[in-house]
Coordinates of C-alpha atoms in Angstrom, one line a residue:
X1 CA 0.0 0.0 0.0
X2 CA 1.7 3.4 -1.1
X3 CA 1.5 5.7 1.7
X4 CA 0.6 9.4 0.1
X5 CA 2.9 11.9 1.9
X6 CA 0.9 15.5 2.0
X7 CA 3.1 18.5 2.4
X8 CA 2.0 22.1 3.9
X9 CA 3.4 25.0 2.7
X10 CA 4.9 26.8 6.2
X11 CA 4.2 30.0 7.5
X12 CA 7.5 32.0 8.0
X13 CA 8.6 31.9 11.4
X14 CA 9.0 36.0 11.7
X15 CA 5.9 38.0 9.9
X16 CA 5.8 41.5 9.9
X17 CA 2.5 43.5 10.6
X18 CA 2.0 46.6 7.9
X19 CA 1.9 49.0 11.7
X20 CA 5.4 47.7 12.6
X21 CA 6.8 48.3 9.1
X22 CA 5.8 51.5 9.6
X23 CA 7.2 52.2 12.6
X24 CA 10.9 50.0 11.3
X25 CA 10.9 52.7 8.4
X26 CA 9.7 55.5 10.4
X27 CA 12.9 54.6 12.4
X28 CA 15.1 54.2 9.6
X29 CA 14.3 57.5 8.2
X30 CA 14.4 59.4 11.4
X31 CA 18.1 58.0 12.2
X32 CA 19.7 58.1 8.6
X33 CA 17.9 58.8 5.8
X34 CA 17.5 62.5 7.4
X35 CA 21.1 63.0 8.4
X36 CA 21.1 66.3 5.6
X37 CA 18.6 67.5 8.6
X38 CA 20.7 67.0 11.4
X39 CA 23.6 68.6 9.6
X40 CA 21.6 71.5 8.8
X41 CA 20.1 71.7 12.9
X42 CA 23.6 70.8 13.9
X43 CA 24.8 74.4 12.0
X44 CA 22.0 76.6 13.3
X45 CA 22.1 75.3 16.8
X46 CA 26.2 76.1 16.6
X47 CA 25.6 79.5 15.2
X48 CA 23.1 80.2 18.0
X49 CA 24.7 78.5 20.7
X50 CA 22.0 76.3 22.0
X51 CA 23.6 72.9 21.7
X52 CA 22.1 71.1 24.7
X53 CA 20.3 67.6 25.4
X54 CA 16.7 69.4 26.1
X55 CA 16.7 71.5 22.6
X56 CA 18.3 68.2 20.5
X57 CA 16.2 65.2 22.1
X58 CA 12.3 66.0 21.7
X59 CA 13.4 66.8 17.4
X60 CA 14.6 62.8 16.3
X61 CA 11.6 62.0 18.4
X62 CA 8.7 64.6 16.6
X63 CA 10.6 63.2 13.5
X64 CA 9.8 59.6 14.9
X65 CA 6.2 59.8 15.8
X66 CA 5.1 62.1 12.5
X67 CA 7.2 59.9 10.1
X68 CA 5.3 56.6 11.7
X69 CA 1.6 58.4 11.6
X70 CA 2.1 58.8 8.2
X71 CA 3.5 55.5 7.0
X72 CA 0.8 54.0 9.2
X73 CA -1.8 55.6 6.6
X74 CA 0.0 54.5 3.8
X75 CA 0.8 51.2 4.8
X76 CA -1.5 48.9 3.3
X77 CA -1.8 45.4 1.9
X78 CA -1.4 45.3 -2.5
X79 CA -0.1 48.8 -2.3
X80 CA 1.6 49.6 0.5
X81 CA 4.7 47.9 -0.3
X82 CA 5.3 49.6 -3.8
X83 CA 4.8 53.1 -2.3
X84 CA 7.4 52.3 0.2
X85 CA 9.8 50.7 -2.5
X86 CA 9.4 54.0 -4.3
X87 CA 10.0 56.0 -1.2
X88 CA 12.9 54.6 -0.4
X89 CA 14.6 55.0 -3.7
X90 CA 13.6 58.5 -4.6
X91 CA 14.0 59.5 -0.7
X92 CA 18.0 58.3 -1.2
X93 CA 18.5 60.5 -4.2
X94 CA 16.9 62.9 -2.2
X95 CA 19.3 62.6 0.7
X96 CA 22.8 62.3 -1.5
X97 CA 21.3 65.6 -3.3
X98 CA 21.2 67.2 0.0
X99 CA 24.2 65.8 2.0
X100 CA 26.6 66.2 -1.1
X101 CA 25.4 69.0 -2.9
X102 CA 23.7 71.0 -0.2
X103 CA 20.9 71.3 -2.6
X104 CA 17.3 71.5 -1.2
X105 CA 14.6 69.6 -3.6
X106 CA 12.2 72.2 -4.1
X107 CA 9.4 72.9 -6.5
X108 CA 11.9 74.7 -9.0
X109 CA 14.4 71.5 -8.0
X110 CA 11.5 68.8 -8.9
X111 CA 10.4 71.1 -11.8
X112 CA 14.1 70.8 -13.1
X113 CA 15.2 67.4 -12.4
X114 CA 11.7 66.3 -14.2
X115 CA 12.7 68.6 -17.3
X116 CA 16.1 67.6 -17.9
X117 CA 17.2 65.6 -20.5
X118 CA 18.9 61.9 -20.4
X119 CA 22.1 62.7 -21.2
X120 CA 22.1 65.9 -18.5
X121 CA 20.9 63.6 -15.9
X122 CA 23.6 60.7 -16.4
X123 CA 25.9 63.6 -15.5
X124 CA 25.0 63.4 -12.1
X125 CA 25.3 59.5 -11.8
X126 CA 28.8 58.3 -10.8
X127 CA 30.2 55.8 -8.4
X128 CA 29.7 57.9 -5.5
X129 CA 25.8 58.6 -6.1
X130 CA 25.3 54.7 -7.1
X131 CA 26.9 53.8 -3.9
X132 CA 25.1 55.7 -1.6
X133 CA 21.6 55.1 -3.4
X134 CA 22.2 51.2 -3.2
X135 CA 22.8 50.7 0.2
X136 CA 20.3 53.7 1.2
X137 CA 17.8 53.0 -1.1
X138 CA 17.8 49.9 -3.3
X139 CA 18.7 47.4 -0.3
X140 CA 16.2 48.5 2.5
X141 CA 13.5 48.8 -0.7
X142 CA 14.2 44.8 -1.4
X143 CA 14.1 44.4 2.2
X144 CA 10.8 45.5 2.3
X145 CA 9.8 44.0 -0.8
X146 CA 10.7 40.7 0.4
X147 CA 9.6 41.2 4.1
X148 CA 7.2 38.5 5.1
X149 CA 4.0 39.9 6.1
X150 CA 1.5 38.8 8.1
X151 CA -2.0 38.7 6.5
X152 CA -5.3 40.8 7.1
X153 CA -5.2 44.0 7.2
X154 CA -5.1 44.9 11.4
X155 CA -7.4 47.9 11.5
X156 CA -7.2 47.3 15.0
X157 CA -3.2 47.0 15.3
X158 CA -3.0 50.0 13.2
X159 CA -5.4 52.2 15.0
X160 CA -3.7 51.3 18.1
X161 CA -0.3 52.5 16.5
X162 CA -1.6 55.8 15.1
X163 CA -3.5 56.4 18.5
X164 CA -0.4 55.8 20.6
X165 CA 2.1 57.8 18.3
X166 CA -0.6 61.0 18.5
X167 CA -0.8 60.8 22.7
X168 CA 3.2 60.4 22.6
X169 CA 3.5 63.4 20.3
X170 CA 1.0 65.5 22.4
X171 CA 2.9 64.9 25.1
X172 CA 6.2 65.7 23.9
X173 CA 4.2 69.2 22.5
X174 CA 3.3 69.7 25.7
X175 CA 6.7 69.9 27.1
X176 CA 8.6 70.5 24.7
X177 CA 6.7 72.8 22.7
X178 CA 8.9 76.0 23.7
X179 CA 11.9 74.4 22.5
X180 CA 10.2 72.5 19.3
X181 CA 8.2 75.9 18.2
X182 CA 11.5 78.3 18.4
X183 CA 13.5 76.2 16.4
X184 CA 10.8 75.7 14.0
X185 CA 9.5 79.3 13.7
X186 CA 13.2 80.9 13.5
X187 CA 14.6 78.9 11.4
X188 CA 11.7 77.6 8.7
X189 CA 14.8 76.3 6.1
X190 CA 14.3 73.6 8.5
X191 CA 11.5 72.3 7.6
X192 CA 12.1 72.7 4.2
X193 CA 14.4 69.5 4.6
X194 CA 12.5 66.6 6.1
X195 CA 12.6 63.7 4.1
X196 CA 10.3 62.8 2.6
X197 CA 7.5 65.4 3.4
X198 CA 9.4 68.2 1.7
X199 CA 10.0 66.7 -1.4
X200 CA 6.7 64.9 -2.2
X201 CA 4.9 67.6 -1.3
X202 CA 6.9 69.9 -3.6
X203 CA 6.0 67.1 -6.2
X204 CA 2.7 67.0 -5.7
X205 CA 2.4 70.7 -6.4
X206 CA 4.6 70.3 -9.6
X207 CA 2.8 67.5 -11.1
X208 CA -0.9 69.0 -10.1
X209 CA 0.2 72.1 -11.9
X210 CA 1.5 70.6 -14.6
X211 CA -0.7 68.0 -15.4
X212 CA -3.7 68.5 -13.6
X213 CA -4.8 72.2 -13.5
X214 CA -7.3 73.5 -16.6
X215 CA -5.6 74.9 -19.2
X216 CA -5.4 78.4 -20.0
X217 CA -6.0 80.2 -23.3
X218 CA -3.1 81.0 -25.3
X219 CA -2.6 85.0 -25.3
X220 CA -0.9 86.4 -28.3
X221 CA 1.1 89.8 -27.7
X222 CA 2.8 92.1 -29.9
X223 CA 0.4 91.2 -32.1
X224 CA 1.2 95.3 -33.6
X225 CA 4.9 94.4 -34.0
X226 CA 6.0 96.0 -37.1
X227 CA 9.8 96.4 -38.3
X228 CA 11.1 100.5 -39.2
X229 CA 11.8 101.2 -42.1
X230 CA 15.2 101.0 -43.6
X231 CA 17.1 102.5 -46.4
X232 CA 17.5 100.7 -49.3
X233 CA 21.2 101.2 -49.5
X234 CA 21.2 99.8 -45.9
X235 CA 23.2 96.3 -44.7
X236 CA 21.0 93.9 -42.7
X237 CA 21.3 93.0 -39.3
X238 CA 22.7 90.1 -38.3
X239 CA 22.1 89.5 -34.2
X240 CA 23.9 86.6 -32.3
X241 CA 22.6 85.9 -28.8
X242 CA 24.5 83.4 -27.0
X243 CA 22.6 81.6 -23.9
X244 CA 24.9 80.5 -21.4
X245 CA 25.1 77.9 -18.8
X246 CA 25.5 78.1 -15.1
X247 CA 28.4 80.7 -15.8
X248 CA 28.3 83.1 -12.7
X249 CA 30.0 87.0 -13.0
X250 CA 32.3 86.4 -9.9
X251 CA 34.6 84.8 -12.2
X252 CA 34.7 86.6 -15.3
X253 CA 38.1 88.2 -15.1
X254 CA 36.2 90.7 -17.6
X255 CA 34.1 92.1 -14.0
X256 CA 37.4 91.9 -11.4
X257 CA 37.8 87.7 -10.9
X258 CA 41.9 87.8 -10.4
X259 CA 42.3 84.5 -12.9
X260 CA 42.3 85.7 -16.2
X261 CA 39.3 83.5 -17.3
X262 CA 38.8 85.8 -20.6
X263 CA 41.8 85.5 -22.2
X264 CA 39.8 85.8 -26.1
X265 CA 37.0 88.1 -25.7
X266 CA 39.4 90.8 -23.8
X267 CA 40.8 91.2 -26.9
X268 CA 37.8 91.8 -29.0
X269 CA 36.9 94.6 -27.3
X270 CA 33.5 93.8 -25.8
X271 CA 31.3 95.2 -23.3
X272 CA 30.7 93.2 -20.2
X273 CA 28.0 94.4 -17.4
X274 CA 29.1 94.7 -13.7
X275 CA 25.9 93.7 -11.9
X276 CA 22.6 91.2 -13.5
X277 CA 20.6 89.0 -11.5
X278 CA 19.2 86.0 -12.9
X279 CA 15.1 85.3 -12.8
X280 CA 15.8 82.0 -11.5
X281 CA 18.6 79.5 -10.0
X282 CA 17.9 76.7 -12.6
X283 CA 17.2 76.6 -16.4
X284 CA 13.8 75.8 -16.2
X285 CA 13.1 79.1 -14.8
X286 CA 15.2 81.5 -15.8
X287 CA 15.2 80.8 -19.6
X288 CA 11.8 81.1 -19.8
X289 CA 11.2 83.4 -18.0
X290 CA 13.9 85.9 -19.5
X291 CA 12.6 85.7 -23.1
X292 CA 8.7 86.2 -21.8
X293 CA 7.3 89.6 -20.8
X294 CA 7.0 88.6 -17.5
X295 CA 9.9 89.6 -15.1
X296 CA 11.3 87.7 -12.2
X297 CA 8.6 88.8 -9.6
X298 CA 5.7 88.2 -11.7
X299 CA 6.8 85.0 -13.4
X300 CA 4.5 82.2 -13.9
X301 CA 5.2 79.1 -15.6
X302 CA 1.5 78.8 -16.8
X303 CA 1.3 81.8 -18.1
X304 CA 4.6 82.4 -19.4
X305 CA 4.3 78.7 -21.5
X306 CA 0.7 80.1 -23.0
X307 CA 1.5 83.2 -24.6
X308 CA 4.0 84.6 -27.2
X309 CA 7.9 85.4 -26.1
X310 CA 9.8 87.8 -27.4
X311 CA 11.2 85.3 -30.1
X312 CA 7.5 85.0 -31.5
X313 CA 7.1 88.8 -31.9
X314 CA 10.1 89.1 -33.7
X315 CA 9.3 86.3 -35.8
X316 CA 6.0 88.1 -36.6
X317 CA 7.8 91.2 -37.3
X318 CA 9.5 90.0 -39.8
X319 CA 12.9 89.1 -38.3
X320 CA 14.4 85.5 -39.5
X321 CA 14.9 83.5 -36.6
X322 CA 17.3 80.4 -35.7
X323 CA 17.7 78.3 -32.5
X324 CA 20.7 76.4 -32.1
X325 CA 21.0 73.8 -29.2
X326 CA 23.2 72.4 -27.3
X327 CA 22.1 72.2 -23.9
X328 CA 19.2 69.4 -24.0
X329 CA 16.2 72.1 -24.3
X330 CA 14.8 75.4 -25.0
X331 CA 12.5 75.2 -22.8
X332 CA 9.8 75.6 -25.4
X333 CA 11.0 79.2 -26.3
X334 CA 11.8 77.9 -29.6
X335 CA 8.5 75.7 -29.6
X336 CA 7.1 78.0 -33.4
X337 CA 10.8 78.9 -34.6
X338 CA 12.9 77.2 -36.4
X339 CA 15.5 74.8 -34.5
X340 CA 18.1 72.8 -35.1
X341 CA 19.4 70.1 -32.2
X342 CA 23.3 69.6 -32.1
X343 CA 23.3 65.9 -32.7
X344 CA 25.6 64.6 -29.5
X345 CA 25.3 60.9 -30.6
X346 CA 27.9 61.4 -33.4
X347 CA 31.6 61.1 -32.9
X348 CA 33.9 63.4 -34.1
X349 CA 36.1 66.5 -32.9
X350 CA 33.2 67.8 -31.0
X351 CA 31.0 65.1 -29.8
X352 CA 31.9 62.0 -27.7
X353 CA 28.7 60.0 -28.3
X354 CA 27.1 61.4 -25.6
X355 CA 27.8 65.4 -25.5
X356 CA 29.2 67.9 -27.5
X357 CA 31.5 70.9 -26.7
X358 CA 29.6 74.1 -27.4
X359 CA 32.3 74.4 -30.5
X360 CA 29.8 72.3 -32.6
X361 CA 27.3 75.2 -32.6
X362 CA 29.8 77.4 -34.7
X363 CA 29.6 74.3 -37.6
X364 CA 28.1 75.2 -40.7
X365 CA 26.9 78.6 -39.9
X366 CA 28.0 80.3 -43.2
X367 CA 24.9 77.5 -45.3
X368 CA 22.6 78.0 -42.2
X369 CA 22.4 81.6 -42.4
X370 CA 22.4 82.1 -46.1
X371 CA 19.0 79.5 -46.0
X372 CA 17.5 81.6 -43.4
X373 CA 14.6 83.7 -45.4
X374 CA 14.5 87.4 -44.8
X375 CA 16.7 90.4 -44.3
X376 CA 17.3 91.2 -40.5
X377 CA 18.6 87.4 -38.8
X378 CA 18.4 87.3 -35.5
X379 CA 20.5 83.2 -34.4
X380 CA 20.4 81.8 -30.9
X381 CA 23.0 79.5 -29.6
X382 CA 21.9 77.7 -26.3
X383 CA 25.8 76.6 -25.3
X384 CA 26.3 73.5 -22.6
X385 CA 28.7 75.9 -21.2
X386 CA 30.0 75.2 -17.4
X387 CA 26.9 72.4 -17.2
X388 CA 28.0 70.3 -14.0
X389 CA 28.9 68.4 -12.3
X390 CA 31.2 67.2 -15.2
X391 CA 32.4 70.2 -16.0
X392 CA 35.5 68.5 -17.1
X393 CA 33.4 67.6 -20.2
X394 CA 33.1 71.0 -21.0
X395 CA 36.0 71.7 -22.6
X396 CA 39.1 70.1 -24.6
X397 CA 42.7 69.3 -23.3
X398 CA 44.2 71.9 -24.6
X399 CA 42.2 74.3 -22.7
X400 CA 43.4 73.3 -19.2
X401 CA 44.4 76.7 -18.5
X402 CA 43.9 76.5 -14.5
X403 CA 45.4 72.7 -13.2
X404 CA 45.2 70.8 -11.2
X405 CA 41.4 70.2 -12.1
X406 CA 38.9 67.5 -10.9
X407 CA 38.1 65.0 -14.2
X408 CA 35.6 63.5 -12.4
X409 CA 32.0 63.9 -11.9
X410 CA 32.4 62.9 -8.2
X411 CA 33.2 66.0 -7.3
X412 CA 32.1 65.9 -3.4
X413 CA 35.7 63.6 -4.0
X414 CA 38.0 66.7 -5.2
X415 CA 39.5 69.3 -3.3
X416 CA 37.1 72.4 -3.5
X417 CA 40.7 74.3 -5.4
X418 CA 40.5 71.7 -8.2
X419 CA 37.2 72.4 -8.8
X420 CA 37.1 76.1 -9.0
X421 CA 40.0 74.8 -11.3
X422 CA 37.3 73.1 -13.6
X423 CA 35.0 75.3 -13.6
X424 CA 37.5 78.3 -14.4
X425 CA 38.2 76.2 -17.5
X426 CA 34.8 75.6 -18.9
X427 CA 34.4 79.5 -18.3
X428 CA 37.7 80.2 -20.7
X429 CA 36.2 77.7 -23.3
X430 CA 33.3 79.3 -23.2
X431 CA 34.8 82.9 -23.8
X432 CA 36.9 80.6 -26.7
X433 CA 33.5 80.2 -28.3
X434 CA 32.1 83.5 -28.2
X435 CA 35.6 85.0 -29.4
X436 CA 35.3 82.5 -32.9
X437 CA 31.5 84.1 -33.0
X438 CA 32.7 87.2 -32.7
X439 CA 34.9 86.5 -35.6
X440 CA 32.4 85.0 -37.7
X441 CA 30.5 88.3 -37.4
X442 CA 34.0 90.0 -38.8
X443 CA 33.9 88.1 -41.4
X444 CA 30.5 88.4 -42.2
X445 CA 30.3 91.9 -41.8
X446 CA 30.6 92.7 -45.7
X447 CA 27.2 91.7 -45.7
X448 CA 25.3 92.9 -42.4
X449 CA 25.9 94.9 -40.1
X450 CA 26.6 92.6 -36.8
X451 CA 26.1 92.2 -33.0
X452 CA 26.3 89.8 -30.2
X453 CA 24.6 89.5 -26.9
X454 CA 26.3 86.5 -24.5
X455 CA 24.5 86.6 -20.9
X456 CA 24.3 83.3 -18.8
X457 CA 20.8 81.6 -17.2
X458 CA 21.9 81.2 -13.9
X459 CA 24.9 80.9 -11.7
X460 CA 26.7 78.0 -9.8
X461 CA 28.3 77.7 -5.9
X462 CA 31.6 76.0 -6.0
X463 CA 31.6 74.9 -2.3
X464 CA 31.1 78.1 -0.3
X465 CA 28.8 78.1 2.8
X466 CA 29.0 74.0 1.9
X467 CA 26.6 74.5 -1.4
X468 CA 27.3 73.2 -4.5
X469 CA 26.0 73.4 -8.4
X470 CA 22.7 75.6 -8.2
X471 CA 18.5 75.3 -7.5
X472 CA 18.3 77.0 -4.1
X473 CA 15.2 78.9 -3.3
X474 CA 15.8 82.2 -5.0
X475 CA 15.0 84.1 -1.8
X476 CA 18.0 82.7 0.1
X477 CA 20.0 82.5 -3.2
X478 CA 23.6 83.0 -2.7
X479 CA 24.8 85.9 -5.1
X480 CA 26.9 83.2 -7.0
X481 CA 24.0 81.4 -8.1
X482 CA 22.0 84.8 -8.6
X483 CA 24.8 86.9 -10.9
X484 CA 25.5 86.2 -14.5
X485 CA 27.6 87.4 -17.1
X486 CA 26.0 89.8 -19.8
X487 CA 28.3 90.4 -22.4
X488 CA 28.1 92.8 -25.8
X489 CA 29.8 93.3 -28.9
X490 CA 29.1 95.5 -32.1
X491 CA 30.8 95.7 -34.7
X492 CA 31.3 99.5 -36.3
X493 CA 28.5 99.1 -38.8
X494 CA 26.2 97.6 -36.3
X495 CA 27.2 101.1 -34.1
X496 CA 26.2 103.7 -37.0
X497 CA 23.0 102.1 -38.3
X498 CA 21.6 101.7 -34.5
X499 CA 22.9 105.1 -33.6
X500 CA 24.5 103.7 -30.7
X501 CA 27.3 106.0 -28.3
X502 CA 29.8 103.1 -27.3
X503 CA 30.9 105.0 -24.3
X504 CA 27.7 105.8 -23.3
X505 CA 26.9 101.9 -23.1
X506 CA 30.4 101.1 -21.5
X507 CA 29.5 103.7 -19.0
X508 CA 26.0 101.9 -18.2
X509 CA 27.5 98.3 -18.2
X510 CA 29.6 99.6 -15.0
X511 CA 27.5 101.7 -13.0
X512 CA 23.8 100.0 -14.0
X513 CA 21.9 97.3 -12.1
X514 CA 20.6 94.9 -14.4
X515 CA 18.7 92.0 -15.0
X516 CA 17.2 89.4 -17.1
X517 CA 14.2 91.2 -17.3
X518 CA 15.6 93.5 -19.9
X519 CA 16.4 90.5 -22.3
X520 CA 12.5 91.1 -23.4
X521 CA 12.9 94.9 -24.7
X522 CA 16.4 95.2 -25.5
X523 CA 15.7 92.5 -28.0
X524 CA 13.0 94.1 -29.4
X525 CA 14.8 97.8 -29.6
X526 CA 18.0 96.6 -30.9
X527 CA 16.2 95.0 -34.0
X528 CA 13.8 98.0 -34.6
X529 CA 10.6 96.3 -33.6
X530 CA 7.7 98.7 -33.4
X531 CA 5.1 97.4 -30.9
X532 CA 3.0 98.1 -27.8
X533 CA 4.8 95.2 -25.9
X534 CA 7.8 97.4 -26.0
X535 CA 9.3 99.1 -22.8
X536 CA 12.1 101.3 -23.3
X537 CA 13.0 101.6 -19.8
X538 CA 13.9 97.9 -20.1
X539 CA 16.2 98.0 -23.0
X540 CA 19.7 98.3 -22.0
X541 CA 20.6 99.9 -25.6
X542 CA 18.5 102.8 -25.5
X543 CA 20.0 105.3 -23.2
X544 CA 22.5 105.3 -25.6
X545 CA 20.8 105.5 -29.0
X546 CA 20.4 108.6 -30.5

């Protein structure tokens, strides 16, 4: 007789309930994932001088019991393991971004991260970064995701959990409150840094404005915009404007830096401008927002993206327009112009597969403009300029002018010297590039009469106060991230037919406080556009046309 053996599949020795998860993560979080937090209180406790066990204590423990309230409500069975998975993994990029970079992840952070391009964001990725988010982030989230759980979903055990963690945290408000609220109220950067509340919130407002608001009309403006009238014996115009890239004024040696980071454009005898504030601290902002109407205190994204730029009124003027990019997006500024993308897949002397030094723009110019339709030309360049962190990719060998410099993108890794190095370099490439425009122009200037107007998005901090790259809050901004280069050049021709005093301009460019705001107008004046959309006390060329 064959005896039929029957086996039971075993319950795991140790199951986990969904409540104690919560509170296991809510631990986790509250000792490391938030260590950006505690660096932060650790600073403005020092600078204060209230470093003592009553201040410190009651914080890890509010963190504690607010971090396991929430995770309690999220905690559930079917979903509750894939939003903590998530959590994890975004919440450690979140936490190297902080604790490396000394970046906060913002709206305008969230807002930029989620609009740059692939080959931008593999900048950031190194051994460093895939360290840290493994063993913060992809570990604990496969812990979790192969945690045995025990099943049902414990209203009960959860109630009880939530319940306890809300009398624990009245009671620590009520004797801690004093202590709790003056840290809190005084210093509101603070709160700014939690993980993950900050961030998700700042998400949620992103993605609910992007996606998920009603849209607005599109509003056409300039709609009046007419070009004057010129002689018919008169040369064209021919207009380069040169977007930067994260190049900040404090080290132009054209405005004062002591390392002589404009070796080529000293010598063509430009204009630079002392003093312009950017409208934002990241791309997505400020190049937007510099070629709308709008200026930097009544910028809105919305609005902005729904009605015409200066580039459309001059297109309906009747001024040929060309966008050249290099910098993984125009932020839809170029969205009705014409547009050409700098291939960075190709390998040659300019491109490595991936990127392409801002060189690559210059190619083919002489066929481009000739097929542009029109008289008046007006040709962007959007340069990758001092793009980090691999600013080493920036620029060729031969122009490692400052040494030694950090080629690496891990550059929490390099001594804060080498990369000013770095950067220093990418800013003398970059003045390379605008010197061979400039001489394009020369050569060119048979045929037009030329200009060129260089001025960056936003800066970059190299390490001071502990900050690196750019994207804090523009209200607690350092300058370096604030102050960009603005540079000019006309050629003789270009001077006559505008009627424009060159010492008169000069003389502005030192003493005059600027801003991107004036991109708008002074695009519009300097290429005789007639319209209502026009304000003269925003164009930086007309207190010195005749």
């Amino acid at each position: 007789m064959n005896k039929k053996k029957t086996s039971q599949k075993k319950e795991p020795r140790f199951q986990l309930s969904y409540s104690s998860l919560s509170f296991i993560l809510a631990i986790y979080y509250t000792l490391v994932v938030n260590l950006p937090f505690y660096r932060e209180l650790k600073t403005v406790l020092t600078s204060i001088g209230d470093m003592n066990v009553v201040t410190i204590l009651p914080i890890p423990l509010f963190l504690l019991l607010i971090l396991n309230i929430i995770f309690n409500l999220f905690s559930w069975p079917y979903v509750g393991k894939a939003f903590f998975v998530f959590l994890l993994i975004t919440s450690s990029i979140v936490s190297y971004t902080m604790l490396f970079y000394g970046i906060n992840v913002d709206y305008g952070m969230i807002e930029n991260a989620l609009e740059t391009d692939s080959s931008e964001a593999a900048s950031y990725l190194n051994l460093h970064s895939i360290s840290w988010i493994t063993i913060t982030g992809v570990i604990p989230s496969l812990l979790v995701a192969f945690a045995p759980m025990k099943p049902g979903i414990a209203l009960l055990r959860k109630a009880i959990a939530i319940g306890l963690s809300v009398i624990l945290l009245l009671l620590l408000l009520f004797f801690s409150y004093k202590d709790l609220s003056a840290v809190g109220r005084n210093h509101g950067s603070l709160k700014r840094m939690i993980i993950p509340t900050y961030y998700l919130y700042s998400a949620y407002n992103y993605l609910h404005d992007t996606y998920f608001t009603r849209p607005i009309p599109f509003k056409h403006i300039g709609e009046d915009a007419t070009l004057s009238n010129k002689s018919s014996n008169e040369k064209p115009t021919l207009f380069f404007f040169i977007l930067g890239e994260t190049a900040r004024s404090q080290n132009y040696a054209l405005n004062g830096y002591a390392k002589n980071t404009n070796p080529y454009t000293k010598e063509q005898n430009v204009i630079s401008f002392q003093s312009v504030h950017s409208c934002g601290t990241a791309t997505a902002v400020s190049v937007p927002c510099m070629f709308s109407q709008q200026g930097r205190h009544d910028y809105n994204k919305k609005r902005t993206y729904n009605q015409d730029n200066v580039m459309d009124i001059l297109q309906r003027a009747g001024v040929s327009l060309l966008w050249k990019e290099n910098d993984g997006g125009d932020k839809d500024v170029a969205k009705r112009i014409p547009k050409i993308v700098i291939d960075r897949s190709r390998k040659d002397q300019f491109c490595n597969g991936s990127t392409c030094l801002d060189m690559a723009l210059l190619q083919n110019l002489d066929s481009q403009i000739a097929a542009m339709k029109g008289k008046d030309k007006l040709l962007v360049m959007h340069v990758m300029g001092s793009h980090g962190p691999t600013y080493y990719l920036r620029y060729p060998k031969e122009q490692e002018k400052f040494l030694p410099d950090c080629q690496s993108s891990e550059i929490e890794d390099c001594s804060v010297n080498s990369i000013v190095n770095t950067y220093d370099n990418t800013i003398v490439y970059t003045d390379y590039v605008i010197s061979q425009a400039i001489n394009k122009l020369k050569s060119l200037s048979g045929q037009y009469n030329t200009a060129l107007f260089y001025i960056s998005d936003h800066g970059e901090s190299l390490g001071e106060d502990g900050l690196f790259l750019h994207g804090v809050p523009y209200a607690v901004a350092p300058a370096f991230q604030t102050t960009v280069p603005l540079i000019l050049w006309l050629s003789d021709g270009f001077k006559q037919s505008k009627h424009i005093d060159e010492a008169c301009l000069r003389k502005e460019a030192k003493k005059g406080d600027f801003s991107q705001d004036y991109v708008f107008s002074s695009l519009l004046g300097i290429m005789d556009v007639k319209t209502n959309a026009y304000d003269k006390n925003l164009d930086i060329y007309q207190p010195c046309r005749d």
